[in-house]
């Protein structure tokens, strides 16, 4: 027994901090937990967007802001209907989705390979990780001028920037997930005489899957944001181009219709990834 442990056991409890039974502390925490559960801000999930929509309608109705700057919800809805009926909205949405899926796929493969290599090989990590951290600190817009000179403004530029945006969080989360696998898992695997491949596929990767999947979700979010930025600056088609085109012609109803579609599609795709996460990690919940 160490000296500090002996001193802690022999010293009397401090009178200024009286001990409380565990059940008493838990009982006192229950009303507080119920209070926060009852008054959770989740009940604002529907009324708050409706309040913003009402505020938008009132501001446009009474022209608190000039109609040329803030079109009414009815105008945006009519414009959205016209864009859908003409097929322009679907064509640009299809182009944007193809771009982001292809770029995200390239970033996903590269991020997983890089993260696994850094997580499993300390030597590789020592050589690559500092350069990778410096590379990740440069935002997408920082690479745009250089890449425009190297590859032009065609699809290659967009795919490279989207891939870079997705690769960074995927690689970081994959590396951290593998690095933080509890050592006791590896010790048990060695006791059971697992081979290297069994250790990877039955211990390392399953234990690192939650942070890896978080990196995948963050990577897709960054890829979607990079898509919009790239299309705003260097594109002749896509949702970002619709926003720029509407701004240049001062058609704010087109701009807002495209912005709403960008937000709704991005949120929907993130929810799809969240559902896939439930399926992939359901075994962890059933184990507790």
PDB file of C-alpha atoms in Angstrom:
ATOM      1  CA  UNK A   1       0.000   0.000   0.000  1.00  0.00           C
ATOM      2  CA  UNK A   2       1.399   3.398  -0.952  1.00  0.00           C
ATOM      3  CA  UNK A   3       1.897   6.245   1.482  1.00  0.00           C
ATOM      4  CA  UNK A   4      -0.820   8.367  -0.114  1.00  0.00           C
ATOM      5  CA  UNK A   5      -3.361   5.536   0.059  1.00  0.00           C
ATOM      6  CA  UNK A   6      -2.542   4.911   3.716  1.00  0.00           C
ATOM      7  CA  UNK A   7      -2.907   8.584   4.521  1.00  0.00           C
ATOM      8  CA  UNK A   8      -6.274   8.714   2.790  1.00  0.00           C
ATOM      9  CA  UNK A   9      -7.543   5.697   4.718  1.00  0.00           C
ATOM     10  CA  UNK A  10      -6.311   6.907   8.131  1.00  0.00           C
ATOM     11  CA  UNK A  11      -7.297  10.555   7.838  1.00  0.00           C
ATOM     12  CA  UNK A  12     -10.811  11.437   9.097  1.00  0.00           C
ATOM     13  CA  UNK A  13     -13.331  12.930   6.692  1.00  0.00           C
ATOM     14  CA  UNK A  14     -13.258  16.684   6.394  1.00  0.00           C
ATOM     15  CA  UNK A  15     -16.028  18.397   8.375  1.00  0.00           C
ATOM     16  CA  UNK A  16     -16.515  20.968   5.621  1.00  0.00           C
ATOM     17  CA  UNK A  17     -17.439  18.288   3.057  1.00  0.00           C
ATOM     18  CA  UNK A  18     -19.793  15.789   4.717  1.00  0.00           C
ATOM     19  CA  UNK A  19     -20.261  12.566   2.848  1.00  0.00           C
ATOM     20  CA  UNK A  20     -23.643  11.713   1.350  1.00  0.00           C
ATOM     21  CA  UNK A  21     -24.947   8.258   0.632  1.00  0.00           C
ATOM     22  CA  UNK A  22     -24.981   7.305  -3.024  1.00  0.00           C
ATOM     23  CA  UNK A  23     -28.717   6.619  -2.996  1.00  0.00           C
ATOM     24  CA  UNK A  24     -29.398  10.047  -1.484  1.00  0.00           C
ATOM     25  CA  UNK A  25     -27.365  11.769  -4.197  1.00  0.00           C
ATOM     26  CA  UNK A  26     -29.157   9.782  -6.879  1.00  0.00           C
ATOM     27  CA  UNK A  27     -32.557  10.603  -5.356  1.00  0.00           C
ATOM     28  CA  UNK A  28     -31.742  14.317  -5.271  1.00  0.00           C
ATOM     29  CA  UNK A  29     -30.642  14.213  -8.901  1.00  0.00           C
ATOM     30  CA  UNK A  30     -33.901  12.660 -10.089  1.00  0.00           C
ATOM     31  CA  UNK A  31     -36.103  15.785  -9.771  1.00  0.00           C
ATOM     32  CA  UNK A  32     -33.469  17.854 -11.554  1.00  0.00           C
ATOM     33  CA  UNK A  33     -33.232  15.297 -14.363  1.00  0.00           C
ATOM     34  CA  UNK A  34     -37.016  15.254 -14.692  1.00  0.00           C
ATOM     35  CA  UNK A  35     -37.049  19.053 -14.788  1.00  0.00           C
ATOM     36  CA  UNK A  36     -34.556  19.202 -17.654  1.00  0.00           C
ATOM     37  CA  UNK A  37     -36.377  16.382 -19.429  1.00  0.00           C
ATOM     38  CA  UNK A  38     -39.709  18.184 -19.105  1.00  0.00           C
ATOM     39  CA  UNK A  39     -38.357  21.561 -20.183  1.00  0.00           C
ATOM     40  CA  UNK A  40     -36.015  20.210 -22.840  1.00  0.00           C
ATOM     41  CA  UNK A  41     -35.686  22.546 -25.872  1.00  0.00           C
ATOM     42  CA  UNK A  42     -36.741  19.683 -28.134  1.00  0.00           C
ATOM     43  CA  UNK A  43     -40.304  20.965 -27.969  1.00  0.00           C
ATOM     44  CA  UNK A  44     -39.056  23.942 -29.986  1.00  0.00           C
ATOM     45  CA  UNK A  45     -38.128  21.699 -32.926  1.00  0.00           C
ATOM     46  CA  UNK A  46     -41.365  22.430 -34.813  1.00  0.00           C
ATOM     47  CA  UNK A  47     -42.711  25.749 -33.420  1.00  0.00           C
ATOM     48  CA  UNK A  48     -39.428  27.626 -33.861  1.00  0.00           C
ATOM     49  CA  UNK A  49     -39.134  27.037 -37.646  1.00  0.00           C
ATOM     50  CA  UNK A  50     -42.819  27.899 -37.973  1.00  0.00           C
ATOM     51  CA  UNK A  51     -42.194  31.100 -36.024  1.00  0.00           C
ATOM     52  CA  UNK A  52     -39.347  32.014 -38.387  1.00  0.00           C
ATOM     53  CA  UNK A  53     -41.582  31.305 -41.376  1.00  0.00           C
ATOM     54  CA  UNK A  54     -44.305  33.509 -39.888  1.00  0.00           C
ATOM     55  CA  UNK A  55     -41.782  36.268 -39.191  1.00  0.00           C
ATOM     56  CA  UNK A  56     -40.564  36.020 -42.783  1.00  0.00           C
ATOM     57  CA  UNK A  57     -44.159  36.287 -44.047  1.00  0.00           C
ATOM     58  CA  UNK A  58     -44.958  39.290 -41.852  1.00  0.00           C
ATOM     59  CA  UNK A  59     -41.715  41.074 -42.783  1.00  0.00           C
ATOM     60  CA  UNK A  60     -42.424  40.573 -46.498  1.00  0.00           C
ATOM     61  CA  UNK A  61     -46.129  41.405 -46.129  1.00  0.00           C
ATOM     62  CA  UNK A  62     -45.541  44.742 -44.447  1.00  0.00           C
ATOM     63  CA  UNK A  63     -42.345  45.389 -46.450  1.00  0.00           C
ATOM     64  CA  UNK A  64     -40.079  45.762 -43.438  1.00  0.00           C
ATOM     65  CA  UNK A  65     -37.416  44.840 -45.971  1.00  0.00           C
ATOM     66  CA  UNK A  66     -37.571  45.788 -49.625  1.00  0.00           C
ATOM     67  CA  UNK A  67     -39.228  43.070 -51.768  1.00  0.00           C
ATOM     68  CA  UNK A  68     -36.184  43.095 -54.053  1.00  0.00           C
ATOM     69  CA  UNK A  69     -34.066  41.993 -51.082  1.00  0.00           C
ATOM     70  CA  UNK A  70     -36.515  39.764 -49.195  1.00  0.00           C
ATOM     71  CA  UNK A  71     -39.078  38.054 -51.443  1.00  0.00           C
ATOM     72  CA  UNK A  72     -42.204  36.684 -49.820  1.00  0.00           C
ATOM     73  CA  UNK A  73     -42.603  32.969 -49.027  1.00  0.00           C
ATOM     74  CA  UNK A  74     -45.345  32.766 -51.646  1.00  0.00           C
ATOM     75  CA  UNK A  75     -42.991  34.144 -54.286  1.00  0.00           C
ATOM     76  CA  UNK A  76     -40.258  31.682 -53.359  1.00  0.00           C
ATOM     77  CA  UNK A  77     -42.750  28.799 -53.395  1.00  0.00           C
ATOM     78  CA  UNK A  78     -44.051  29.793 -56.834  1.00  0.00           C
ATOM     79  CA  UNK A  79     -40.515  30.108 -58.143  1.00  0.00           C
ATOM     80  CA  UNK A  80     -39.627  26.711 -56.714  1.00  0.00           C
ATOM     81  CA  UNK A  81     -42.671  25.228 -58.458  1.00  0.00           C
ATOM     82  CA  UNK A  82     -41.638  26.786 -61.763  1.00  0.00           C
ATOM     83  CA  UNK A  83     -38.071  25.480 -61.408  1.00  0.00           C
ATOM     84  CA  UNK A  84     -39.365  21.987 -60.652  1.00  0.00           C
ATOM     85  CA  UNK A  85     -41.878  22.060 -63.505  1.00  0.00           C
ATOM     86  CA  UNK A  86     -39.242  23.169 -66.002  1.00  0.00           C
ATOM     87  CA  UNK A  87     -36.811  20.494 -64.786  1.00  0.00           C
ATOM     88  CA  UNK A  88     -34.100  23.073 -64.020  1.00  0.00           C
ATOM     89  CA  UNK A  89     -34.112  22.304 -60.298  1.00  0.00           C
ATOM     90  CA  UNK A  90     -33.824  18.541 -60.776  1.00  0.00           C
ATOM     91  CA  UNK A  91     -31.094  18.878 -63.392  1.00  0.00           C
ATOM     92  CA  UNK A  92     -28.926  21.054 -61.156  1.00  0.00           C
ATOM     93  CA  UNK A  93     -29.661  18.900 -58.108  1.00  0.00           C
ATOM     94  CA  UNK A  94     -28.661  15.755 -60.010  1.00  0.00           C
ATOM     95  CA  UNK A  95     -25.381  17.347 -61.107  1.00  0.00           C
ATOM     96  CA  UNK A  96     -24.579  18.475 -57.556  1.00  0.00           C
ATOM     97  CA  UNK A  97     -25.389  15.068 -56.084  1.00  0.00           C
ATOM     98  CA  UNK A  98     -23.197  13.273 -58.610  1.00  0.00           C
ATOM     99  CA  UNK A  99     -20.331  15.628 -57.863  1.00  0.00           C
ATOM    100  CA  UNK A 100     -20.562  15.308 -54.110  1.00  0.00           C
ATOM    101  CA  UNK A 101     -21.011  11.531 -54.157  1.00  0.00           C
ATOM    102  CA  UNK A 102     -18.046  10.998 -56.463  1.00  0.00           C
ATOM    103  CA  UNK A 103     -15.809  13.405 -54.557  1.00  0.00           C
ATOM    104  CA  UNK A 104     -16.925  11.994 -51.228  1.00  0.00           C
ATOM    105  CA  UNK A 105     -16.218   8.460 -52.448  1.00  0.00           C
ATOM    106  CA  UNK A 106     -12.654   9.415 -53.387  1.00  0.00           C
ATOM    107  CA  UNK A 107     -12.157  11.181 -50.056  1.00  0.00           C
ATOM    108  CA  UNK A 108     -13.672   8.260 -48.158  1.00  0.00           C
ATOM    109  CA  UNK A 109     -11.291   5.704 -49.679  1.00  0.00           C
ATOM    110  CA  UNK A 110      -8.268   7.948 -49.262  1.00  0.00           C
ATOM    111  CA  UNK A 111      -9.192   8.957 -45.710  1.00  0.00           C
ATOM    112  CA  UNK A 112      -9.759   5.383 -44.572  1.00  0.00           C
ATOM    113  CA  UNK A 113      -6.486   4.171 -46.064  1.00  0.00           C
ATOM    114  CA  UNK A 114      -4.519   7.069 -44.618  1.00  0.00           C
ATOM    115  CA  UNK A 115      -6.154   6.834 -41.202  1.00  0.00           C
ATOM    116  CA  UNK A 116      -5.639   3.068 -40.956  1.00  0.00           C
ATOM    117  CA  UNK A 117      -1.991   3.420 -41.990  1.00  0.00           C
ATOM    118  CA  UNK A 118      -1.348   6.115 -39.361  1.00  0.00           C
ATOM    119  CA  UNK A 119      -3.219   4.170 -36.701  1.00  0.00           C
ATOM    120  CA  UNK A 120      -1.444   0.855 -37.275  1.00  0.00           C
ATOM    121  CA  UNK A 121       2.067   2.047 -38.106  1.00  0.00           C
ATOM    122  CA  UNK A 122       3.801   4.409 -35.650  1.00  0.00           C
ATOM    123  CA  UNK A 123       6.654   4.873 -38.113  1.00  0.00           C
ATOM    124  CA  UNK A 124       4.272   5.917 -40.900  1.00  0.00           C
ATOM    125  CA  UNK A 125       2.475   8.243 -38.484  1.00  0.00           C
ATOM    126  CA  UNK A 126       5.708   9.937 -37.423  1.00  0.00           C
ATOM    127  CA  UNK A 127       6.581  10.731 -41.033  1.00  0.00           C
ATOM    128  CA  UNK A 128       3.139  11.628 -42.377  1.00  0.00           C
ATOM    129  CA  UNK A 129       1.083  13.056 -39.496  1.00  0.00           C
ATOM    130  CA  UNK A 130       2.854  16.458 -39.164  1.00  0.00           C
ATOM    131  CA  UNK A 131       2.551  17.088 -42.902  1.00  0.00           C
ATOM    132  CA  UNK A 132      -1.053  15.907 -42.862  1.00  0.00           C
ATOM    133  CA  UNK A 133      -1.912  18.291 -39.998  1.00  0.00           C
ATOM    134  CA  UNK A 134      -0.384  21.186 -41.912  1.00  0.00           C
ATOM    135  CA  UNK A 135      -2.297  20.117 -45.028  1.00  0.00           C
ATOM    136  CA  UNK A 136      -5.574  19.941 -43.111  1.00  0.00           C
ATOM    137  CA  UNK A 137      -5.203  23.485 -41.744  1.00  0.00           C
ATOM    138  CA  UNK A 138      -5.519  25.028 -45.205  1.00  0.00           C
ATOM    139  CA  UNK A 139      -9.229  25.536 -46.025  1.00  0.00           C
ATOM    140  CA  UNK A 140     -10.817  24.611 -49.317  1.00  0.00           C
ATOM    141  CA  UNK A 141     -10.715  28.186 -50.597  1.00  0.00           C
ATOM    142  CA  UNK A 142      -6.963  28.309 -49.930  1.00  0.00           C
ATOM    143  CA  UNK A 143      -6.332  25.566 -52.491  1.00  0.00           C
ATOM    144  CA  UNK A 144      -8.648  27.019 -55.118  1.00  0.00           C
ATOM    145  CA  UNK A 145      -6.243  29.457 -56.866  1.00  0.00           C
ATOM    146  CA  UNK A 146      -3.424  26.905 -57.091  1.00  0.00           C
ATOM    147  CA  UNK A 147      -5.652  24.127 -58.369  1.00  0.00           C
ATOM    148  CA  UNK A 148      -7.265  26.426 -60.912  1.00  0.00           C
ATOM    149  CA  UNK A 149      -3.815  26.978 -62.404  1.00  0.00           C
ATOM    150  CA  UNK A 150      -2.991  23.250 -62.340  1.00  0.00           C
ATOM    151  CA  UNK A 151      -6.236  21.580 -63.464  1.00  0.00           C
ATOM    152  CA  UNK A 152      -8.420  24.440 -64.700  1.00  0.00           C
ATOM    153  CA  UNK A 153     -12.022  25.005 -63.662  1.00  0.00           C
ATOM    154  CA  UNK A 154     -13.544  21.806 -65.014  1.00  0.00           C
ATOM    155  CA  UNK A 155     -14.859  18.854 -63.028  1.00  0.00           C
ATOM    156  CA  UNK A 156     -11.397  17.807 -61.834  1.00  0.00           C
ATOM    157  CA  UNK A 157     -11.147  20.970 -59.724  1.00  0.00           C
ATOM    158  CA  UNK A 158     -14.460  20.321 -58.025  1.00  0.00           C
ATOM    159  CA  UNK A 159     -13.759  16.645 -57.350  1.00  0.00           C
ATOM    160  CA  UNK A 160     -10.328  17.365 -55.862  1.00  0.00           C
ATOM    161  CA  UNK A 161     -11.631  20.041 -53.500  1.00  0.00           C
ATOM    162  CA  UNK A 162     -14.620  17.960 -52.407  1.00  0.00           C
ATOM    163  CA  UNK A 163     -12.351  14.958 -51.860  1.00  0.00           C
ATOM    164  CA  UNK A 164      -9.968  17.034 -49.757  1.00  0.00           C
ATOM    165  CA  UNK A 165     -12.827  18.334 -47.616  1.00  0.00           C
ATOM    166  CA  UNK A 166     -14.052  14.784 -46.934  1.00  0.00           C
ATOM    167  CA  UNK A 167     -10.633  13.169 -46.524  1.00  0.00           C
ATOM    168  CA  UNK A 168      -9.426  15.241 -43.565  1.00  0.00           C
ATOM    169  CA  UNK A 169     -12.106  14.379 -40.941  1.00  0.00           C
ATOM    170  CA  UNK A 170     -12.321  10.770 -42.110  1.00  0.00           C
ATOM    171  CA  UNK A 171      -8.562  10.238 -41.827  1.00  0.00           C
ATOM    172  CA  UNK A 172      -8.332  11.967 -38.441  1.00  0.00           C
ATOM    173  CA  UNK A 173     -11.226  10.061 -36.889  1.00  0.00           C
ATOM    174  CA  UNK A 174      -9.998   6.761 -38.306  1.00  0.00           C
ATOM    175  CA  UNK A 175      -6.509   7.331 -36.917  1.00  0.00           C
ATOM    176  CA  UNK A 176      -7.797   8.426 -33.505  1.00  0.00           C
ATOM    177  CA  UNK A 177     -10.304   5.573 -33.356  1.00  0.00           C
ATOM    178  CA  UNK A 178      -7.635   2.939 -33.964  1.00  0.00           C
ATOM    179  CA  UNK A 179      -5.146   4.630 -31.644  1.00  0.00           C
ATOM    180  CA  UNK A 180      -7.682   4.750 -28.778  1.00  0.00           C
ATOM    181  CA  UNK A 181      -8.694   1.091 -28.916  1.00  0.00           C
ATOM    182  CA  UNK A 182      -8.338  -0.141 -25.289  1.00  0.00           C
ATOM    183  CA  UNK A 183      -5.134  -2.068 -24.733  1.00  0.00           C
ATOM    184  CA  UNK A 184      -6.999  -4.747 -22.787  1.00  0.00           C
ATOM    185  CA  UNK A 185      -8.833  -5.745 -25.980  1.00  0.00           C
ATOM    186  CA  UNK A 186      -5.512  -6.413 -27.695  1.00  0.00           C
ATOM    187  CA  UNK A 187      -4.222  -8.315 -24.656  1.00  0.00           C
ATOM    188  CA  UNK A 188      -7.266 -10.586 -24.649  1.00  0.00           C
ATOM    189  CA  UNK A 189      -6.809 -11.206 -28.373  1.00  0.00           C
ATOM    190  CA  UNK A 190      -3.202 -12.180 -27.793  1.00  0.00           C
ATOM    191  CA  UNK A 191      -4.224 -14.527 -24.998  1.00  0.00           C
ATOM    192  CA  UNK A 192      -6.656 -16.151 -27.424  1.00  0.00           C
ATOM    193  CA  UNK A 193      -3.806 -16.362 -29.955  1.00  0.00           C
ATOM    194  CA  UNK A 194      -5.553 -14.352 -32.658  1.00  0.00           C
ATOM    195  CA  UNK A 195      -3.663 -13.942 -35.890  1.00  0.00           C
ATOM    196  CA  UNK A 196      -2.902 -10.445 -37.154  1.00  0.00           C
ATOM    197  CA  UNK A 197      -5.906 -10.462 -39.481  1.00  0.00           C
ATOM    198  CA  UNK A 198      -8.187 -11.770 -36.749  1.00  0.00           C
ATOM    199  CA  UNK A 199      -6.923  -9.009 -34.447  1.00  0.00           C
ATOM    200  CA  UNK A 200      -7.718  -6.383 -37.076  1.00  0.00           C
ATOM    201  CA  UNK A 201     -11.134  -7.623 -38.226  1.00  0.00           C
ATOM    202  CA  UNK A 202     -12.479  -8.940 -34.923  1.00  0.00           C
ATOM    203  CA  UNK A 203     -10.982  -6.494 -32.414  1.00  0.00           C
ATOM    204  CA  UNK A 204      -9.410  -3.319 -33.813  1.00  0.00           C
ATOM    205  CA  UNK A 205     -11.886  -2.330 -36.514  1.00  0.00           C
ATOM    206  CA  UNK A 206     -15.088  -3.151 -34.556  1.00  0.00           C
ATOM    207  CA  UNK A 207     -13.809  -1.201 -31.542  1.00  0.00           C
ATOM    208  CA  UNK A 208     -12.810   1.765 -33.729  1.00  0.00           C
ATOM    209  CA  UNK A 209     -15.993   1.752 -35.821  1.00  0.00           C
ATOM    210  CA  UNK A 210     -17.947   4.445 -33.865  1.00  0.00           C
ATOM    211  CA  UNK A 211     -15.307   7.196 -34.250  1.00  0.00           C
ATOM    212  CA  UNK A 212     -14.662   6.091 -37.832  1.00  0.00           C
ATOM    213  CA  UNK A 213     -18.344   6.461 -38.666  1.00  0.00           C
ATOM    214  CA  UNK A 214     -18.422   9.860 -36.982  1.00  0.00           C
ATOM    215  CA  UNK A 215     -15.598  10.825 -39.301  1.00  0.00           C
ATOM    216  CA  UNK A 216     -17.621   9.585 -42.267  1.00  0.00           C
ATOM    217  CA  UNK A 217     -20.570  11.778 -41.256  1.00  0.00           C
ATOM    218  CA  UNK A 218     -18.356  14.804 -40.686  1.00  0.00           C
ATOM    219  CA  UNK A 219     -16.599  14.101 -43.957  1.00  0.00           C
ATOM    220  CA  UNK A 220     -19.862  14.079 -45.882  1.00  0.00           C
ATOM    221  CA  UNK A 221     -20.972  17.317 -44.224  1.00  0.00           C
ATOM    222  CA  UNK A 222     -17.693  18.973 -45.177  1.00  0.00           C
ATOM    223  CA  UNK A 223     -17.961  17.574 -48.700  1.00  0.00           C
ATOM    224  CA  UNK A 224     -21.466  19.014 -49.104  1.00  0.00           C
ATOM    225  CA  UNK A 225     -20.305  22.424 -47.875  1.00  0.00           C
ATOM    226  CA  UNK A 226     -17.281  22.314 -50.175  1.00  0.00           C
ATOM    227  CA  UNK A 227     -19.548  21.451 -53.100  1.00  0.00           C
ATOM    228  CA  UNK A 228     -21.646  24.565 -52.589  1.00  0.00           C
ATOM    229  CA  UNK A 229     -18.550  26.764 -52.181  1.00  0.00           C
ATOM    230  CA  UNK A 230     -16.912  25.398 -55.326  1.00  0.00           C
ATOM    231  CA  UNK A 231     -20.101  25.766 -57.364  1.00  0.00           C
ATOM    232  CA  UNK A 232     -20.467  29.332 -56.124  1.00  0.00           C
ATOM    233  CA  UNK A 233     -17.003  30.248 -57.392  1.00  0.00           C
ATOM    234  CA  UNK A 234     -16.276  28.045 -60.409  1.00  0.00           C
ATOM    235  CA  UNK A 235     -19.233  26.326 -62.007  1.00  0.00           C
ATOM    236  CA  UNK A 236     -21.796  26.726 -64.741  1.00  0.00           C
ATOM    237  CA  UNK A 237     -24.310  24.234 -63.355  1.00  0.00           C
ATOM    238  CA  UNK A 238     -25.427  22.864 -60.006  1.00  0.00           C
ATOM    239  CA  UNK A 239     -27.197  24.258 -56.953  1.00  0.00           C
ATOM    240  CA  UNK A 240     -24.368  26.645 -56.134  1.00  0.00           C
ATOM    241  CA  UNK A 241     -24.472  27.993 -59.670  1.00  0.00           C
ATOM    242  CA  UNK A 242     -28.207  28.603 -59.312  1.00  0.00           C
ATOM    243  CA  UNK A 243     -27.494  30.739 -56.240  1.00  0.00           C
ATOM    244  CA  UNK A 244     -24.846  32.800 -58.088  1.00  0.00           C
ATOM    245  CA  UNK A 245     -26.994  33.110 -61.209  1.00  0.00           C
ATOM    246  CA  UNK A 246     -29.974  34.310 -59.191  1.00  0.00           C
ATOM    247  CA  UNK A 247     -27.833  36.850 -57.343  1.00  0.00           C
ATOM    248  CA  UNK A 248     -26.359  38.221 -60.568  1.00  0.00           C
ATOM    249  CA  UNK A 249     -29.833  38.737 -62.036  1.00  0.00           C
ATOM    250  CA  UNK A 250     -31.105  39.992 -58.667  1.00  0.00           C
ATOM    251  CA  UNK A 251     -33.676  37.175 -58.563  1.00  0.00           C
ATOM    252  CA  UNK A 252     -33.644  36.596 -54.817  1.00  0.00           C
ATOM    253  CA  UNK A 253     -36.558  34.157 -55.068  1.00  0.00           C
ATOM    254  CA  UNK A 254     -34.334  31.815 -57.122  1.00  0.00           C
ATOM    255  CA  UNK A 255     -31.515  32.262 -54.611  1.00  0.00           C
ATOM    256  CA  UNK A 256     -33.720  31.408 -51.625  1.00  0.00           C
ATOM    257  CA  UNK A 257     -35.329  28.451 -53.406  1.00  0.00           C
ATOM    258  CA  UNK A 258     -31.866  26.997 -54.131  1.00  0.00           C
ATOM    259  CA  UNK A 259     -30.688  27.697 -50.568  1.00  0.00           C
ATOM    260  CA  UNK A 260     -33.698  25.858 -49.135  1.00  0.00           C
ATOM    261  CA  UNK A 261     -33.019  22.868 -51.397  1.00  0.00           C
ATOM    262  CA  UNK A 262     -29.343  22.818 -50.328  1.00  0.00           C
ATOM    263  CA  UNK A 263     -30.343  22.784 -46.653  1.00  0.00           C
ATOM    264  CA  UNK A 264     -33.084  20.169 -47.009  1.00  0.00           C
ATOM    265  CA  UNK A 265     -31.003  17.801 -49.140  1.00  0.00           C
ATOM    266  CA  UNK A 266     -27.982  18.116 -46.851  1.00  0.00           C
ATOM    267  CA  UNK A 267     -30.088  17.435 -43.768  1.00  0.00           C
ATOM    268  CA  UNK A 268     -31.809  14.471 -45.433  1.00  0.00           C
ATOM    269  CA  UNK A 269     -28.534  12.850 -46.457  1.00  0.00           C
ATOM    270  CA  UNK A 270     -27.128  13.321 -42.953  1.00  0.00           C
ATOM    271  CA  UNK A 271     -30.201  11.613 -41.510  1.00  0.00           C
ATOM    272  CA  UNK A 272     -29.674   8.719 -43.928  1.00  0.00           C
ATOM    273  CA  UNK A 273     -26.134   8.320 -42.597  1.00  0.00           C
ATOM    274  CA  UNK A 274     -27.511   8.471 -39.045  1.00  0.00           C
ATOM    275  CA  UNK A 275     -29.913   5.606 -39.822  1.00  0.00           C
ATOM    276  CA  UNK A 276     -27.091   3.578 -41.304  1.00  0.00           C
ATOM    277  CA  UNK A 277     -25.125   4.228 -38.119  1.00  0.00           C
ATOM    278  CA  UNK A 278     -27.963   2.721 -36.079  1.00  0.00           C
ATOM    279  CA  UNK A 279     -27.823  -0.413 -38.222  1.00  0.00           C
ATOM    280  CA  UNK A 280     -24.037  -0.683 -38.079  1.00  0.00           C
ATOM    281  CA  UNK A 281     -23.693  -0.022 -34.350  1.00  0.00           C
ATOM    282  CA  UNK A 282     -26.856  -1.685 -33.128  1.00  0.00           C
ATOM    283  CA  UNK A 283     -24.813  -4.579 -31.767  1.00  0.00           C
ATOM    284  CA  UNK A 284     -23.144  -2.179 -29.312  1.00  0.00           C
ATOM    285  CA  UNK A 285     -26.468  -1.087 -27.827  1.00  0.00           C
ATOM    286  CA  UNK A 286     -27.746  -4.633 -27.556  1.00  0.00           C
ATOM    287  CA  UNK A 287     -24.598  -5.601 -25.686  1.00  0.00           C
ATOM    288  CA  UNK A 288     -25.338  -3.319 -22.728  1.00  0.00           C
TER     289      UNK A 288
END
